[in-house]
C-alpha positions as CSV (number, residue, x, y, z in Angstrom):
1,M,27.7,0.7,-5.3
2,I,24.8,4.4,-5.3
3,S,25.9,6.8,-7.2
4,S,25.3,10.7,-5.9
5,A,21.7,10.1,-8.6
6,F,20.0,8.3,-6.5
7,W,21.5,8.6,-3.0
8,P,23.0,11.9,-2.7
9,K,24.2,12.5,0.0
10,P,25.1,10.5,3.3
11,F,21.3,12.3,6.0
12,R,22.8,14.0,8.8
13,Y,20.3,12.8,11.0
14,F,18.0,10.0,9.2
15,R,20.6,7.7,8.7
16,H,17.9,4.3,8.8
17,I,16.6,5.6,5.5
18,R,18.2,3.0,4.0
19,L,17.2,0.1,6.0
20,F,13.6,2.0,6.6
21,L,13.7,1.8,2.3
22,V,14.5,-1.9,2.3
23,I,12.3,-2.8,4.8
24,L,9.9,-0.9,3.0
25,S,10.0,-2.2,-0.2
26,L,10.2,-6.0,1.2
27,L,6.7,-5.2,2.2
28,L,5.9,-3.8,-0.4
29,S,7.5,-6.3,-3.2
30,V,5.0,-8.3,0.0
31,L,2.1,-7.5,-0.6
32,V,2.4,-7.1,-4.4
33,G,3.6,-10.3,-4.9
34,A,0.8,-11.6,-3.0
35,F,-1.6,-9.7,-4.9
36,F,-0.3,-11.1,-8.8
37,T,0.2,-14.7,-7.4
38,V,-3.8,-14.5,-6.6
39,L,-4.3,-13.5,-10.2
40,Y,-1.7,-15.9,-10.9
41,Q,-3.3,-19.1,-9.4
42,G,-6.7,-17.4,-10.9
43,V,-6.6,-17.8,-14.1
44,E,-4.9,-21.3,-13.9
45,R,-7.7,-22.7,-11.6
46,G,-10.4,-20.7,-13.8
47,M,-8.5,-22.0,-16.7
48,L,-9.3,-25.9,-15.0
49,Q,-13.0,-25.0,-13.8
50,R,-13.6,-24.0,-17.6
51,L,-11.7,-27.0,-18.5
52,E,-13.7,-29.1,-15.9
53,E,-17.0,-27.6,-16.6
54,Q,-16.4,-28.7,-20.6
55,A,-16.0,-31.8,-19.7
56,N,-18.4,-32.6,-17.8
57,A,-20.5,-31.4,-20.6
58,Y,-19.2,-34.1,-22.2
59,A,-19.6,-36.9,-19.7
60,D,-23.5,-35.8,-19.3
61,L,-23.8,-36.4,-22.6
62,V,-22.6,-39.3,-22.9
63,N,-24.6,-40.7,-20.5
64,H,-27.7,-39.0,-21.8
65,T,-26.8,-41.3,-24.5
66,K,-26.0,-44.6,-23.1
67,M,-29.1,-45.0,-21.6
68,W,-31.0,-43.7,-24.1
69,N,-29.3,-46.8,-25.9
70,Y,-29.8,-49.0,-23.3
71,D,-33.8,-47.6,-22.6
72,F,-34.4,-49.0,-25.9
73,G,-32.3,-53.1,-25.1
74,G,-29.7,-51.5,-28.1
75,V,-30.3,-49.6,-31.7
76,F,-29.9,-51.8,-35.2
77,I,-28.5,-50.0,-38.4
78,E,-28.3,-51.4,-41.0
79,K,-25.4,-53.5,-41.5
80,K,-23.0,-52.8,-45.0
81,R,-19.5,-52.8,-46.3
82,G,-17.1,-52.2,-42.3
83,D,-19.8,-53.2,-40.3
84,E,-18.9,-56.3,-37.9
85,T,-21.2,-58.1,-35.9
86,N,-20.5,-57.4,-32.2
87,A,-18.8,-60.9,-30.8
88,H,-18.7,-60.2,-27.7
89,L,-22.2,-59.9,-27.6
90,L,-22.3,-63.9,-29.8
91,R,-19.4,-64.5,-26.4
92,L,-22.7,-63.8,-24.5
93,G,-24.7,-65.7,-25.8
94,I,-27.2,-63.2,-27.6
95,N,-27.5,-63.2,-31.7
96,P,-27.4,-59.2,-32.7
97,D,-27.6,-59.6,-35.8
98,L,-31.2,-59.6,-37.7
99,H,-32.6,-61.0,-41.4
100,T,-35.3,-58.1,-42.6
101,T,-37.2,-59.8,-45.1
102,D,-36.1,-58.0,-47.4
103,G,-33.0,-59.8,-48.1
104,R,-31.0,-56.7,-45.7
105,T,-28.9,-57.4,-42.7
106,L,-30.0,-55.0,-39.2
107,T,-27.3,-55.4,-36.3
108,V,-27.2,-54.7,-33.3
109,R,-25.3,-51.4,-31.8
110,N,-25.5,-51.0,-27.8
111,H,-24.1,-48.6,-25.6
112,A,-20.9,-49.8,-25.3
113,I,-20.3,-50.3,-29.1
114,M,-22.4,-47.3,-30.0
115,V,-20.6,-44.8,-27.4
116,H,-17.0,-46.4,-28.8
117,E,-17.8,-44.9,-32.2
118,I,-19.4,-41.6,-31.4
119,S,-16.6,-40.9,-29.6
120,K,-14.5,-41.8,-33.6
121,R,-16.8,-39.4,-34.7
122,S,-15.9,-36.5,-31.9
123,E,-12.1,-36.7,-32.4
124,Q,-12.3,-36.5,-36.8
125,T,-13.0,-33.4,-35.8
126,G,-11.3,-32.3,-33.4
127,G,-13.1,-33.0,-30.8
128,G,-13.6,-35.1,-27.3
129,R,-12.7,-38.7,-27.0
130,F,-14.6,-41.0,-24.6
131,R,-14.7,-44.5,-24.0
132,I,-16.4,-47.3,-21.2
133,I,-13.7,-48.3,-18.9
134,S,-13.6,-51.6,-17.2
135,N,-10.8,-53.8,-15.1
136,K,-12.9,-57.0,-16.4
137,P,-14.1,-55.4,-19.6
138,I,-17.4,-57.3,-21.4
139,D,-14.5,-55.5,-24.4
140,P,-10.7,-56.1,-25.1
141,H,-10.2,-52.5,-25.7
142,N,-12.2,-51.2,-22.8
143,A,-9.3,-52.0,-20.9
144,P,-7.9,-48.9,-18.8
145,D,-4.9,-47.2,-20.0
146,D,-2.1,-46.0,-16.8
147,L,-4.2,-43.5,-15.4
148,E,-7.6,-44.8,-16.1
149,A,-6.2,-47.7,-14.0
150,E,-5.4,-45.5,-11.1
151,A,-8.8,-43.6,-11.6
152,L,-10.2,-47.6,-10.7
153,A,-8.4,-48.0,-7.6
154,A,-9.8,-44.7,-6.3
155,F,-13.1,-45.7,-7.2
156,A,-12.3,-48.1,-5.2
157,E,-11.3,-47.0,-2.1
158,G,-14.6,-44.4,-2.7
159,T,-13.3,-41.3,-4.4
160,K,-16.6,-40.1,-6.5
161,R,-14.6,-38.6,-9.4
162,F,-11.4,-37.6,-10.9
163,T,-9.2,-35.4,-12.8
164,R,-5.8,-34.7,-14.2
165,L,-4.3,-32.7,-16.2
166,V,-1.9,-34.5,-18.8
167,S,1.1,-33.1,-20.7
168,V,2.2,-35.9,-22.8
169,P,2.0,-36.0,-25.0
170,A,0.1,-32.8,-25.4
171,P,-2.0,-31.1,-23.2
172,L,-5.1,-33.3,-22.7
173,Y,-7.9,-33.0,-19.9
174,R,-8.8,-36.1,-18.6
175,L,-11.8,-36.3,-16.5
176,V,-13.0,-40.4,-15.0
177,Q,-16.4,-40.8,-13.2
178,P,-17.3,-44.5,-11.7
179,M,-19.8,-46.4,-13.0
180,I,-22.6,-48.3,-10.0
181,A,-23.8,-51.3,-10.3
182,E,-27.9,-52.1,-11.1
183,Q,-29.7,-55.2,-11.3
184,S,-30.2,-54.3,-14.9
185,C,-26.0,-53.9,-15.3
186,L,-25.4,-57.3,-14.5
187,E,-27.2,-59.1,-17.0
188,C,-24.3,-58.6,-18.9
189,H,-21.6,-57.9,-16.2
190,G,-22.5,-60.8,-13.4
191,R,-21.3,-63.4,-14.8
192,Y,-18.3,-61.8,-14.0
193,G,-18.7,-61.2,-10.1
194,H,-20.6,-57.9,-10.6
195,K,-22.9,-56.9,-7.7
196,V,-25.5,-54.7,-7.0
197,G,-23.1,-51.1,-5.6
198,D,-19.9,-52.7,-7.2
199,V,-18.6,-50.1,-9.9
200,L,-18.2,-52.0,-13.0
201,G,-16.3,-49.5,-14.9
202,A,-16.0,-45.8,-15.7
203,L,-15.8,-43.3,-18.0
204,S,-12.8,-41.7,-19.5
205,V,-13.7,-38.6,-21.2
206,T,-10.3,-37.0,-22.8
207,L,-10.6,-33.3,-24.2
208,P,-7.1,-32.4,-25.9
209,V,-7.3,-28.7,-24.2
210,G,-3.4,-27.5,-26.0
211,G,-4.9,-24.0,-27.1
212,M,-6.7,-23.2,-23.3
213,V,-3.5,-24.5,-21.8
214,A,-1.7,-22.4,-24.1
215,E,-3.8,-19.3,-23.7
216,S,-3.5,-19.4,-20.3
217,R,0.0,-19.5,-20.3
218,D,0.0,-16.7,-22.3
219,S,-2.5,-15.2,-19.8
220,R,-0.4,-15.2,-17.0
221,V,2.8,-14.8,-18.8
222,L,1.5,-11.4,-19.2
223,I,0.8,-11.1,-15.0
224,V,4.3,-11.4,-14.5
225,I,4.9,-9.1,-16.4
226,G,2.4,-7.0,-15.1
227,G,3.6,-7.6,-12.1
228,V,7.1,-7.1,-12.2
229,V,5.9,-3.3,-13.7
230,L,4.4,-2.8,-11.0
231,L,6.2,-3.4,-8.5
232,G,9.0,-1.7,-10.1
233,I,7.0,1.8,-10.6
234,I,5.3,1.5,-7.0
235,L,9.1,1.2,-5.5
236,L,10.9,3.2,-7.7
237,F,7.5,6.0,-6.7
238,T,8.1,5.2,-3.1
239,Y,12.0,5.0,-3.2
240,F,12.1,8.4,-4.2
241,L,9.3,10.1,-2.8
242,T,10.1,8.6,0.8
243,L,14.5,9.5,0.1
244,R,13.1,13.8,-1.4
245,L,10.8,13.4,2.0
246,A,13.5,12.3,4.5
247,I,15.3,15.5,2.6
248,K,13.4,17.4,3.3
249,L,12.9,16.0,7.3
250,D,16.9,16.0,7.5
251,E,17.4,20.6,6.3
252,M,14.4,20.7,8.9
253,Q,16.5,18.8,11.5
254,L,19.2,20.5,10.7
255,Q,18.3,23.4,11.0
256,L,16.3,23.4,13.9
257,R,19.3,21.9,15.8
258,R,21.1,25.5,14.3
259,Q,18.2,27.5,15.9
260,A,18.5,25.9,19.1
261,S,22.6,26.7,19.1
262,T,23.7,29.7,17.1
263,D,22.8,32.8,17.6
264,E,20.2,34.6,15.2
265,L,21.7,37.6,15.2
266,T,25.3,36.9,14.4
267,G,25.1,33.0,13.8
268,L,27.2,32.3,16.0
269,R,27.3,29.2,18.6
270,N,24.7,31.3,21.1
271,R,25.1,30.7,25.2
272,R,24.0,27.2,25.7
273,N,26.2,25.9,22.3
274,I,28.9,27.1,23.1
275,M,28.9,26.1,28.0
276,K,28.6,23.1,26.5
277,R,32.0,23.1,24.3
278,L,33.8,25.3,27.2
279,H,32.5,22.0,28.7
280,E,33.6,19.8,27.4
281,E,37.9,21.5,26.3
282,F,37.8,22.1,30.0
283,L,37.2,17.6,30.3
284,R,39.1,17.0,27.5
285,A,42.6,19.7,28.2
286,G,42.0,17.8,31.7
287,R,42.5,14.2,31.0
288,K,45.2,15.3,27.9
289,G,46.7,18.0,30.6
290,D,46.4,20.3,27.8
291,P,46.9,24.8,27.6
292,L,43.2,25.2,27.7
293,S,42.9,29.4,27.7
294,L,39.2,31.7,27.4
295,I,38.8,34.7,25.5
296,I,35.2,37.2,26.4
297,V,35.4,40.0,24.6
298,D,33.1,43.1,25.6
299,I,32.5,45.8,23.0
300,D,33.1,49.3,24.5
301,H,30.5,51.6,25.6
302,F,28.2,49.8,23.3
303,K,25.1,51.1,25.9
304,K,25.8,54.8,24.0
305,V,25.6,53.3,20.7
306,N,22.3,51.3,21.1
307,D,21.1,55.2,22.6
308,M,22.7,57.6,20.4
309,H,22.3,55.9,16.6
310,G,19.8,52.6,17.8
311,H,19.2,49.4,18.2
312,P,19.4,48.3,14.3
313,F,22.7,50.4,14.5
314,G,23.3,48.3,17.3
315,D,22.1,45.0,15.6
316,M,24.8,45.6,12.6
317,V,28.6,46.5,15.0
318,L,27.7,43.0,16.6
319,K,26.7,41.5,13.4
320,H,30.2,43.7,12.3
321,V,32.2,42.3,15.9
322,A,32.1,38.7,15.1
323,I,32.5,39.1,11.7
324,T,35.9,40.5,12.2
325,L,36.1,38.2,14.9
326,R,35.4,34.5,13.2
327,D,37.8,36.2,9.7
328,I,41.3,35.9,12.7
329,L,40.1,32.7,15.0
330,R,42.0,29.7,13.2
331,N,39.7,26.9,12.5
332,Y,39.4,24.4,15.9
333,D,39.0,28.7,17.7
334,I,36.0,28.9,19.7
335,I,33.4,31.2,19.8
336,G,30.2,31.9,20.2
337,R,28.0,35.3,21.7
338,I,27.0,34.6,25.9
339,G,25.4,38.1,26.2
340,G,24.6,41.0,24.9
341,E,27.5,42.5,23.3
342,E,29.8,39.8,25.2
343,F,31.6,37.1,23.0
344,M,33.3,34.1,24.2
345,I,35.9,32.3,22.6
346,I,37.7,29.1,23.2
347,T,41.3,28.4,21.8
348,P,42.5,24.9,22.6
349,A,46.2,24.1,23.1
350,L,46.7,27.4,24.0
351,D,48.8,29.4,26.7
352,L,47.9,32.1,28.8
353,V,51.0,34.4,26.1
354,A,49.5,33.0,22.8
355,A,46.5,33.8,23.3
356,T,47.0,37.2,25.1
357,A,49.5,38.1,21.1
358,L,45.7,36.3,19.8
359,A,43.4,38.1,22.2
360,D,45.6,41.8,21.0
361,R,45.4,41.1,17.3
362,L,41.5,40.9,17.6
363,R,41.4,43.7,19.2
364,Q,43.7,45.6,16.9
365,A,41.4,44.1,13.9
366,I,38.0,45.4,15.6
367,A,40.2,48.7,16.4
368,G,41.8,49.5,12.8
369,E,38.2,48.9,11.3
370,R,35.0,51.9,11.1
371,V,31.6,51.2,11.4
372,S,29.3,53.1,9.0
373,E,25.1,53.2,7.8
374,G,23.0,56.1,7.1
375,G,25.8,58.5,7.2
376,V,26.8,57.0,10.8
377,L,31.0,56.5,10.2
378,L,31.0,54.7,14.3
379,R,35.0,53.3,15.1
380,V,34.0,50.2,17.5
381,T,36.8,49.0,20.6
382,V,36.2,45.7,22.5
383,S,37.7,44.9,25.4
384,A,39.4,41.5,26.9
385,G,39.0,39.3,28.7
386,V,42.6,36.3,29.9
387,A,42.8,32.9,31.6
388,T,44.1,29.9,31.8
389,I,42.8,26.8,33.6
390,A,45.2,26.3,36.4
391,D,45.2,22.8,38.3
392,L,43.5,24.0,41.4
393,D,40.5,25.0,38.5
394,D,37.9,21.5,39.9
395,S,35.1,23.1,37.4
396,V,34.7,25.7,34.1
397,Q,33.8,27.4,36.3
398,A,36.3,28.6,37.6
399,L,37.8,29.9,34.5
400,I,34.7,31.6,33.1
401,K,35.5,33.7,36.6
402,R,38.4,34.8,35.7
403,S,38.3,35.5,32.1
404,D,35.4,37.5,33.6
405,M,37.8,39.5,35.9
406,A,40.8,40.0,32.8
407,L,38.3,42.0,31.2
408,Y,37.1,43.5,34.2
409,K,40.7,44.7,34.2
410,A,40.8,45.7,31.2
411,K,37.8,48.4,30.6
412,Q,38.7,50.0,34.5
413,A,41.9,50.8,32.7
414,G,41.3,52.4,29.6
415,R,39.0,50.3,28.1
416,N,40.3,49.0,23.6
417,Q,42.9,47.1,26.1
418,V,43.5,42.7,27.8
419,A,44.2,41.4,30.6
420,T,44.3,38.6,31.9
421,C,44.2,37.0,35.0
422,E,46.3,34.0,35.8
423,S,46.3,32.5,38.8
424,P,42.9,32.3,41.8
425,Q,44.3,34.5,43.0
426,D,43.7,37.4,41.3
427,N,40.2,37.4,41.5
428,V,38.6,40.8,42.5
429,D,34.5,41.0,43.2
430,R,34.0,43.9,40.9
431,P,30.4,45.2,39.4
432,L,30.0,44.1,35.6
433,P,31.5,46.4,34.0
434,A,28.7,48.9,31.0
C-alpha cells in the first residue's frame, strides 16, 4: 500500500501513471542492470585474462629453459647427498653419472627432471607449479591427474589449449599446453610407439590465485552494491520527478477543463456545459419517469444598470446574483449562466409546484439584499420562468421554450415575479425581454 506521502492523491486525467511508472522503472532497471552486468562480467574476464597471461609467461619460461637443457643434451650437476641418479635414464640404457679424475661424481639432469626440480623450488616460495605430463610417461611421476587427462583427451581431438579456474581445494588456475613430437623426441619416446606429430604429452602449469580471485570477488561485490544504489537513486529521482510532472499536468488539465466548462465571471457552468447537463438529465428523467423542472432567471433592467453605473458594477451584480442563487440551491441542483444576465437552473426530481416555490425563494432572497460599491447602493430584482417536463416533450428544446415563455410572462406582469408555463399550448410568440 503506497502511503499518501509517496502517492498524494488519485489522478483525474493521468490514471495510468502507475502503470507508466512501473514500465519506466522496469526499463531503467533493465538498462542499468545490463550496464552493470557488462561491468561485472568485464571484471571476471579481466581477471581470467590476467591469469592466462601470467600462466603463459610461466609456460614460456619453462619451455625456453627446457629447450635450453635439451639443446645441450642435459646439464651435469655435482652429485651430493640427497641427489639421486635418474633411474629412468638407466632403464633407457643411458648412464647419467660421470666420475671425474678428482673423485667427484657428476649426474645429468635432463629437461624433464630439471622442470620438476625448478617447480619444487617455485612451490616452496609460494609460486606456481609446473610439470611435464604424458599418457605414456617415462617417469611415473609425470602421469596426468584427472584434469590433465581431460586436457590430453581434448588435445587428441584437435584442441590447441586448455585452461580452467578451479576452487578445490583452493583457488587455482590451470593451464595445459600440448607438446608435439619432433624427430629428436623419438630418441626417448619412440619406443613407446610415438611418431612425429603425435601429442607426446603436455606442459601443465598450476597457479595459486586466491588473492586475485578474492580481489575480483570484492570488485564484483562493489559493482553489485554500486548498481543497486545507483538504480535506487535513479528510480527515486525518476519517480518523484515524473510524479511532480504528472501532478502539475493533472492540475493544468483540470484547470483547462474547468475553464472550458465554467463561466469565467461568475464561476458557474457556462452555456455549453449547462446545456449538456440538461440533455443528460432530460434523458435520465425520461428513462426513469421522474419529474424534471427547469428555471430560467433573468436580472431585471440589467441594461440600465450597466448604462447608469458602468460595466464593472454590472459584473459585481452578476457575481452577487450567482452567489445568492448557488447558496440557496440544493447540492444536486444544477446552475449555469446561459447569457448576459440569464441563468438556467435544472432541478431534478421537482415537479412544477416545488420548482415554482424554489424559484420564488430565490427571487425573494435576491430582492431582499442590496449591492453596494463606491457609494452606489442598488436593490436588484430578478424574474423567473418555470417549466416541467411533459409527456409530449421530445427534446430539451421544448422544455427550454416553455421556461422561456414563462419568463416572458413574468416580465410582462411587471418583473420581480415568478411565472410558469405548464403545457406546450401555453407557448406564445414574443420578443426577448430587455
